[in-house]
Short mmCIF file of C-alpha atoms in Angstrom, two decimals:
data_model
loop_
_atom_site.label_atom_id
_atom_site.label_comp_id
_atom_site.label_asym_id
_atom_site.label_seq_id
_atom_site.Cartn_x
_atom_site.Cartn_y
_atom_site.Cartn_z
CA ASN A 117 168.67 32.45 159.71
CA ALA A 118 168.51 31.37 163.36
CA GLY A 119 166.09 28.35 162.65
CA VAL A 120 164.17 27.55 165.85
CA THR A 121 165.21 29.27 169.09
CA GLN A 122 164.05 28.82 172.70
CA THR A 123 163.94 31.02 175.92
CA PRO A 124 165.24 30.42 178.44
CA LYS A 125 167.88 27.81 178.21
CA PHE A 126 167.69 26.76 181.88
CA ARG A 127 165.26 27.46 184.62
CA VAL A 128 164.74 26.22 188.35
CA LEU A 129 161.12 26.62 189.70
CA LYS A 130 159.70 25.86 193.11
CA THR A 131 156.61 23.68 193.31
CA GLY A 132 153.54 25.61 192.54
CA GLN A 133 155.30 28.49 190.55
CA SER A 134 154.34 29.26 187.07
CA MET A 135 156.36 30.02 184.01
CA THR A 136 156.21 30.39 180.19
CA LEU A 137 158.75 29.09 177.75
CA LEU A 138 158.99 30.88 174.40
CA CYS A 139 159.74 29.23 171.04
CA ALA A 140 160.55 31.34 167.85
CA GLN A 141 160.97 30.26 164.30
CA ASP A 142 162.03 32.26 161.27
CA MET A 143 161.48 29.67 158.59
CA ASN A 144 157.77 30.67 157.91
CA HIS A 145 156.59 27.15 159.03
CA GLU A 146 152.98 26.57 159.53
CA TYR A 147 153.37 23.72 162.14
CA MET A 148 154.92 24.07 165.64
CA TYR A 149 155.38 21.51 168.47
CA TRP A 150 156.32 21.23 172.06
CA TYR A 151 157.95 18.10 173.38
CA ARG A 152 159.49 16.81 176.60
CA GLN A 153 162.45 14.41 176.83
CA ASP A 154 162.79 12.26 179.74
CA PRO A 155 165.62 9.55 180.20
CA GLY A 156 164.81 6.51 178.30
CA MET A 157 161.70 7.69 176.95
CA GLY A 158 162.45 9.39 173.83
CA LEU A 159 160.57 12.68 172.93
CA ARG A 160 156.89 12.82 173.76
CA LEU A 161 154.57 15.31 172.39
CA ILE A 162 152.79 17.90 174.51
CA HIS A 163 150.88 20.11 172.38
CA TYR A 164 151.08 21.18 168.83
CA SER A 165 149.83 23.83 166.36
CA VAL A 166 148.94 23.70 162.76
CA GLY A 167 148.62 27.41 162.26
CA GLU A 168 148.28 30.64 163.77
CA GLY A 169 145.63 30.76 166.40
CA THR A 170 145.27 26.89 166.48
CA THR A 171 146.43 24.45 169.14
CA ALA A 172 145.89 20.87 169.92
CA LYS A 173 146.79 18.40 172.50
CA GLY A 174 149.47 15.73 172.05
CA GLU A 175 150.49 12.61 174.01
CA VAL A 176 151.07 14.29 177.49
CA PRO A 177 149.24 17.63 177.74
CA ASP A 178 148.20 17.58 181.45
CA GLY A 179 149.46 20.50 183.26
CA TYR A 180 150.34 22.38 180.32
CA ASN A 181 148.89 25.16 178.11
CA VAL A 182 149.95 26.77 174.92
CA SER A 183 149.14 29.74 172.75
CA ARG A 184 150.11 30.57 169.07
CA LEU A 185 149.12 34.28 168.81
CA LYS A 186 151.72 34.86 166.08
CA LYS A 187 152.82 32.46 163.24
CA GLN A 188 156.42 32.53 164.34
CA ASN A 189 155.90 32.06 168.08
CA PHE A 190 154.60 29.23 170.24
CA LEU A 191 154.39 29.54 173.99
CA LEU A 192 154.30 26.82 176.40
CA GLY A 193 152.84 27.56 179.88
CA LEU A 194 153.12 25.71 183.16
CA GLU A 195 150.54 27.22 185.68
CA SER A 196 151.37 25.39 188.68
CA ALA A 197 154.77 23.54 188.32
CA ALA A 198 155.11 20.08 189.76
CA PRO A 199 158.36 18.01 190.30
CA SER A 200 157.05 15.57 187.60
CA GLN A 201 157.53 18.41 185.04
CA THR A 202 161.24 18.34 185.66
CA SER A 203 162.48 17.66 182.13
CA VAL A 204 164.16 18.94 178.91
CA TYR A 205 161.64 20.72 176.68
CA PHE A 206 162.09 20.90 172.99
CA CYS A 207 160.23 23.17 170.44
CA ALA A 208 160.15 22.13 166.82
CA SER A 209 158.55 23.36 163.60
CA SER A 210 157.62 21.94 160.20
CA TYR A 211 156.55 23.19 156.73
CA GLY A 212 152.90 22.35 156.59
CA GLY A 213 152.35 23.32 153.14
CA PRO A 214 150.89 21.56 150.08
CA VAL A 215 154.14 19.63 149.51
CA ARG A 216 154.62 16.94 151.97
CA GLY A 217 156.94 18.08 154.77
CA ASP A 218 157.11 15.75 157.72
CA THR A 219 160.58 16.81 158.87
CA GLN A 220 160.53 18.85 162.03
CA TYR A 221 163.32 21.20 162.87
CA PHE A 222 164.25 21.34 166.62
CA GLY A 223 165.43 24.13 168.99
CA PRO A 224 168.23 23.75 171.45
CA GLY A 225 166.01 22.88 174.38
CA THR A 226 165.16 24.22 177.70
CA ARG A 227 166.22 22.41 180.81
CA LEU A 228 163.56 22.92 183.64
CA THR A 229 163.96 21.68 187.24
CA VAL A 230 161.06 21.90 189.56
CA LEU A 231 162.04 21.48 193.20
CA ASP B 225 151.85 1.35 174.61
CA GLN B 226 154.96 2.40 172.66
CA GLN B 227 154.18 2.45 168.98
CA VAL B 228 157.79 3.00 168.05
CA LYS B 229 160.50 1.10 169.83
CA GLN B 230 164.18 1.15 169.71
CA ASN B 231 165.11 -2.16 171.64
CA SER B 232 168.91 -1.48 171.85
CA PRO B 233 169.52 1.41 174.45
CA SER B 234 173.24 1.47 173.55
CA LEU B 235 175.73 0.34 170.81
CA SER B 236 179.46 0.49 170.83
CA VAL B 237 181.48 0.19 167.54
CA GLN B 238 184.99 0.51 166.37
CA GLU B 239 185.76 3.44 164.05
CA GLY B 240 185.66 2.47 160.46
CA ARG B 241 183.16 -0.44 161.12
CA ILE B 242 179.45 -0.44 160.43
CA SER B 243 176.86 0.75 162.98
CA ILE B 244 173.42 -0.79 162.60
CA LEU B 245 170.54 0.79 164.54
CA ASN B 246 167.22 -0.91 164.62
CA CYS B 247 163.58 0.34 165.12
CA ASP B 248 160.28 -1.37 165.24
CA TYR B 249 156.80 0.04 164.88
CA THR B 250 153.38 -1.29 165.46
CA ASN B 251 150.99 1.12 163.78
CA SER B 252 150.42 0.43 160.21
CA MET B 253 149.17 3.96 159.44
CA PHE B 254 152.70 5.30 159.70
CA ASP B 255 153.93 6.04 156.23
CA TYR B 256 157.01 8.12 156.65
CA PHE B 257 160.02 7.42 158.88
CA LEU B 258 162.80 9.64 160.03
CA TRP B 259 166.09 9.33 161.93
CA TYR B 260 167.33 12.11 164.30
CA LYS B 261 170.75 12.45 165.75
CA LYS B 262 171.20 14.17 169.15
CA TYR B 263 174.36 15.31 170.89
CA PRO B 264 174.37 16.37 174.69
CA ALA B 265 172.80 19.78 175.40
CA GLU B 266 171.63 20.22 171.89
CA GLY B 267 168.29 19.80 170.06
CA PRO B 268 167.71 16.79 167.74
CA THR B 269 168.92 17.17 164.20
CA PHE B 270 167.47 15.43 161.15
CA LEU B 271 169.48 12.94 159.61
CA ILE B 272 167.69 10.88 156.93
CA SER B 273 164.14 9.74 156.05
CA ILE B 274 162.23 7.27 154.05
CA SER B 275 158.63 7.12 152.69
CA SER B 276 156.76 3.76 152.98
CA ILE B 277 156.74 3.45 149.21
CA LYS B 278 160.49 2.86 149.38
CA ASP B 279 162.61 0.20 150.92
CA LYS B 280 165.93 1.93 150.97
CA ASN B 281 167.28 5.49 150.92
CA GLU B 282 170.93 6.51 150.97
CA ASP B 283 172.73 9.76 151.87
CA GLY B 284 176.40 9.60 151.93
CA ARG B 285 177.49 7.25 154.89
CA PHE B 286 173.83 6.78 155.94
CA THR B 287 171.48 4.37 154.68
CA VAL B 288 167.92 3.55 156.01
CA PHE B 289 166.24 0.43 155.23
CA LEU B 290 162.43 -0.18 155.57
CA ASN B 291 160.77 -3.63 155.78
CA LYS B 292 157.07 -2.84 155.81
CA SER B 293 155.95 -6.28 156.30
CA ALA B 294 157.87 -6.79 159.28
CA LYS B 295 157.23 -3.17 160.49
CA HIS B 296 160.98 -2.70 160.97
CA LEU B 297 163.58 -0.28 159.88
CA SER B 298 167.20 0.20 160.31
CA LEU B 299 169.91 2.83 160.00
CA HIS B 300 173.32 1.78 158.69
CA ILE B 301 176.24 4.06 159.13
CA VAL B 302 179.34 3.13 157.14
CA PRO B 303 182.14 3.76 158.01
CA SER B 304 181.51 5.03 161.61
CA GLN B 305 183.42 7.95 162.79
CA PRO B 306 184.12 9.25 166.21
CA GLY B 307 181.85 12.22 165.48
CA ASP B 308 178.96 9.96 165.04
CA SER B 309 178.96 9.27 168.86
CA ALA B 310 175.42 10.60 169.78
CA VAL B 311 171.87 9.41 170.70
CA TYR B 312 169.87 8.50 167.62
CA PHE B 313 166.09 8.60 167.56
CA CYS B 314 163.81 6.85 165.05
CA ALA B 315 160.53 8.50 164.55
CA ALA B 316 157.40 7.93 162.56
CA SER B 317 154.70 10.08 160.81
CA LYS B 318 151.22 9.62 159.48
CA GLY B 319 151.46 12.86 157.48
CA LYS B 320 149.69 16.21 157.00
CA ALA B 321 146.42 14.90 158.15
CA ALA B 322 147.76 14.02 161.48
CA GLY B 323 149.51 17.46 161.89
CA ASN B 324 152.85 16.03 160.71
CA LYS B 325 153.14 14.63 164.22
CA LEU B 326 156.07 12.42 165.02
CA THR B 327 156.15 9.49 167.36
CA PHE B 328 159.58 8.88 168.65
CA GLY B 329 161.45 5.67 169.81
CA GLY B 330 163.26 5.80 173.09
CA GLY B 331 166.68 6.36 171.40
CA THR B 332 170.08 4.30 170.94
CA ARG B 333 173.27 5.82 172.36
CA VAL B 334 176.07 5.16 169.92
CA LEU B 335 179.68 5.20 170.89
CA VAL B 336 182.25 4.98 168.22
CA LYS B 337 185.71 4.13 169.52
CA PRO B 338 188.85 5.40 167.82
#
């Protein structure tokens, strides 16, 4: 049971380049999330999904797109990377079933640097 | 505006003593609160939670207290151990109707000295 995994672990991009971050979970969770963590600012929600084929904007969605084509996967895309997107990105998932399950389980993170 | 705040960015405590971490929130719609622990180069891991219908929840060395009227929660770690040195985040949720989204505080870095 791997939990939540993220690919890649590290990446360096040049301004204007694009990339996709992959998140996978094997807990059969309905809900998935993408956060970014910047120094002193905690974790801020970028986008989230409450089920396969659905996505919604979070607190800081500009410059990012997401897709949830399969229940177990949640992709985060940067179409034209900017230095302001240098950050550590975390994916998380939560139960989403009839019994309340607010607890989110996090992946190990992807450290992205945009030059 | 930050809806969840951790006003102490860092805390240093001697091994064996109590660590007290504080968190304040502004939105009265939050009804579930969580604490996460984060080591460097790892993802946050869930530590303990509390529903707004309770004022205390205990799990081993960790106890969370909630004061709804003051919109304040705290995490007590007793006794503190060197392995507790990490960044701690408090988070708040409005439940499934809001997608189980969590709003995080800025974190408190705890250093436990041997």
